[in-house]
């Protein structure tokens, strides 16, 4: 049986980590609107077409209903675990 692990000591550098996708607030609103306009029973086509997970759309809809466009803005997660909106800067005074 062939091994599925990479050989050790080969000198090859590991593959770089993939970059996470980011979504603009306008994109999120467009996806949620398209999802809401889709006939019942066919909603799953929207996340598949956009290559998203269903919970993304549900989370974005809840954010839109709670706070509108402001809740859909991009956020940056710091190593400390605190989340800040991109417009607020990345430093904390804690």
PDB file of C-alpha atoms in Angstrom:
ATOM      1  CA  UNK A   1       0.000   0.000   0.000  1.00  0.00           C
ATOM      2  CA  UNK A   2       1.345   3.451  -0.889  1.00  0.00           C
ATOM      3  CA  UNK A   3       1.922   5.996   1.821  1.00  0.00           C
ATOM      4  CA  UNK A   4      -0.127   9.198   1.659  1.00  0.00           C
ATOM      5  CA  UNK A   5       2.268  11.247   3.784  1.00  0.00           C
ATOM      6  CA  UNK A   6       4.902  13.478   2.247  1.00  0.00           C
ATOM      7  CA  UNK A   7       8.453  12.184   2.476  1.00  0.00           C
ATOM      8  CA  UNK A   8      10.437  13.744   5.278  1.00  0.00           C
ATOM      9  CA  UNK A   9      13.846  15.235   4.769  1.00  0.00           C
ATOM     10  CA  UNK A  10      13.336  15.741   1.031  1.00  0.00           C
ATOM     11  CA  UNK A  11      14.256  19.409   1.332  1.00  0.00           C
ATOM     12  CA  UNK A  12      11.042  20.541  -0.363  1.00  0.00           C
ATOM     13  CA  UNK A  13       9.328  23.478   1.277  1.00  0.00           C
ATOM     14  CA  UNK A  14       5.759  22.888   2.404  1.00  0.00           C
ATOM     15  CA  UNK A  15       3.034  24.380   0.254  1.00  0.00           C
ATOM     16  CA  UNK A  16       1.987  27.872   1.358  1.00  0.00           C
ATOM     17  CA  UNK A  17      -1.274  28.190   3.247  1.00  0.00           C
ATOM     18  CA  UNK A  18      -4.161  29.171   0.995  1.00  0.00           C
ATOM     19  CA  UNK A  19      -5.413  32.742   1.358  1.00  0.00           C
ATOM     20  CA  UNK A  20      -8.895  33.076   2.813  1.00  0.00           C
ATOM     21  CA  UNK A  21     -11.470  34.658   0.581  1.00  0.00           C
ATOM     22  CA  UNK A  22     -12.937  37.967   1.652  1.00  0.00           C
ATOM     23  CA  UNK A  23     -16.340  39.255   0.661  1.00  0.00           C
ATOM     24  CA  UNK A  24     -17.481  42.859   0.343  1.00  0.00           C
ATOM     25  CA  UNK A  25     -20.698  44.007   1.968  1.00  0.00           C
ATOM     26  CA  UNK A  26     -22.185  44.629  -1.494  1.00  0.00           C
ATOM     27  CA  UNK A  27     -21.415  41.046  -2.546  1.00  0.00           C
ATOM     28  CA  UNK A  28     -22.982  39.679   0.637  1.00  0.00           C
ATOM     29  CA  UNK A  29     -26.139  41.737   0.064  1.00  0.00           C
ATOM     30  CA  UNK A  30     -26.327  40.584  -3.564  1.00  0.00           C
ATOM     31  CA  UNK A  31     -25.988  36.906  -2.564  1.00  0.00           C
ATOM     32  CA  UNK A  32     -28.602  37.218   0.194  1.00  0.00           C
ATOM     33  CA  UNK A  33     -31.009  39.020  -2.156  1.00  0.00           C
ATOM     34  CA  UNK A  34     -30.530  36.321  -4.770  1.00  0.00           C
ATOM     35  CA  UNK A  35     -31.057  33.631  -2.153  1.00  0.00           C
ATOM     36  CA  UNK A  36     -34.256  35.285  -0.924  1.00  0.00           C
ATOM     37  CA  UNK A  37     -35.561  35.697  -4.495  1.00  0.00           C
ATOM     38  CA  UNK A  38     -34.978  32.023  -5.349  1.00  0.00           C
ATOM     39  CA  UNK A  39     -38.104  29.819  -5.424  1.00  0.00           C
ATOM     40  CA  UNK A  40     -38.653  27.562  -2.429  1.00  0.00           C
ATOM     41  CA  UNK A  41     -36.749  24.309  -2.678  1.00  0.00           C
ATOM     42  CA  UNK A  42     -34.099  25.714  -5.017  1.00  0.00           C
ATOM     43  CA  UNK A  43     -32.178  27.886  -2.538  1.00  0.00           C
ATOM     44  CA  UNK A  44     -29.253  25.468  -2.448  1.00  0.00           C
ATOM     45  CA  UNK A  45     -28.298  26.462  -5.985  1.00  0.00           C
ATOM     46  CA  UNK A  46     -27.172  29.931  -4.867  1.00  0.00           C
ATOM     47  CA  UNK A  47     -24.431  28.851  -2.420  1.00  0.00           C
ATOM     48  CA  UNK A  48     -23.309  26.125  -4.844  1.00  0.00           C
ATOM     49  CA  UNK A  49     -23.063  28.605  -7.724  1.00  0.00           C
ATOM     50  CA  UNK A  50     -21.086  31.056  -5.583  1.00  0.00           C
ATOM     51  CA  UNK A  51     -19.020  28.254  -3.984  1.00  0.00           C
ATOM     52  CA  UNK A  52     -20.158  29.193  -0.491  1.00  0.00           C
ATOM     53  CA  UNK A  53     -21.384  27.230   2.470  1.00  0.00           C
ATOM     54  CA  UNK A  54     -25.060  27.579   3.364  1.00  0.00           C
ATOM     55  CA  UNK A  55     -24.263  28.984   6.851  1.00  0.00           C
ATOM     56  CA  UNK A  56     -22.513  31.949   5.163  1.00  0.00           C
ATOM     57  CA  UNK A  57     -25.777  33.001   3.553  1.00  0.00           C
ATOM     58  CA  UNK A  58     -27.794  32.449   6.731  1.00  0.00           C
ATOM     59  CA  UNK A  59     -25.286  34.441   8.816  1.00  0.00           C
ATOM     60  CA  UNK A  60     -25.253  37.270   6.281  1.00  0.00           C
ATOM     61  CA  UNK A  61     -29.058  37.387   6.202  1.00  0.00           C
ATOM     62  CA  UNK A  62     -29.247  37.567   9.993  1.00  0.00           C
ATOM     63  CA  UNK A  63     -26.632  40.343  10.011  1.00  0.00           C
ATOM     64  CA  UNK A  64     -28.559  42.262   7.353  1.00  0.00           C
ATOM     65  CA  UNK A  65     -31.776  41.985   9.347  1.00  0.00           C
ATOM     66  CA  UNK A  66     -30.073  42.989  12.590  1.00  0.00           C
ATOM     67  CA  UNK A  67     -27.970  45.941  11.470  1.00  0.00           C
ATOM     68  CA  UNK A  68     -28.219  46.348   7.705  1.00  0.00           C
ATOM     69  CA  UNK A  69     -25.086  47.093   5.713  1.00  0.00           C
ATOM     70  CA  UNK A  70     -23.011  47.930   8.805  1.00  0.00           C
ATOM     71  CA  UNK A  71     -23.102  44.359  10.080  1.00  0.00           C
ATOM     72  CA  UNK A  72     -21.938  43.023   6.723  1.00  0.00           C
ATOM     73  CA  UNK A  73     -18.673  44.953   6.574  1.00  0.00           C
ATOM     74  CA  UNK A  74     -15.447  43.007   6.494  1.00  0.00           C
ATOM     75  CA  UNK A  75     -13.810  42.244   9.830  1.00  0.00           C
ATOM     76  CA  UNK A  76     -10.240  41.396  10.681  1.00  0.00           C
ATOM     77  CA  UNK A  77      -9.620  38.756  13.358  1.00  0.00           C
ATOM     78  CA  UNK A  78      -6.516  39.494  15.347  1.00  0.00           C
ATOM     79  CA  UNK A  79      -4.238  36.891  16.856  1.00  0.00           C
ATOM     80  CA  UNK A  80      -5.683  37.846  20.250  1.00  0.00           C
ATOM     81  CA  UNK A  81      -9.109  36.691  19.101  1.00  0.00           C
ATOM     82  CA  UNK A  82     -10.619  40.185  19.106  1.00  0.00           C
ATOM     83  CA  UNK A  83     -12.528  41.217  16.012  1.00  0.00           C
ATOM     84  CA  UNK A  84     -12.286  44.740  14.675  1.00  0.00           C
ATOM     85  CA  UNK A  85     -13.944  46.291  11.663  1.00  0.00           C
ATOM     86  CA  UNK A  86     -11.432  47.184   8.979  1.00  0.00           C
ATOM     87  CA  UNK A  87     -12.115  50.879   9.431  1.00  0.00           C
ATOM     88  CA  UNK A  88     -11.268  50.888  13.143  1.00  0.00           C
ATOM     89  CA  UNK A  89      -7.599  49.957  12.878  1.00  0.00           C
ATOM     90  CA  UNK A  90      -5.771  46.957  14.190  1.00  0.00           C
ATOM     91  CA  UNK A  91      -4.438  48.205  17.503  1.00  0.00           C
ATOM     92  CA  UNK A  92      -6.083  47.789  20.873  1.00  0.00           C
ATOM     93  CA  UNK A  93      -5.458  49.653  24.094  1.00  0.00           C
ATOM     94  CA  UNK A  94      -6.152  46.870  26.560  1.00  0.00           C
TER      95      UNK A  94
END
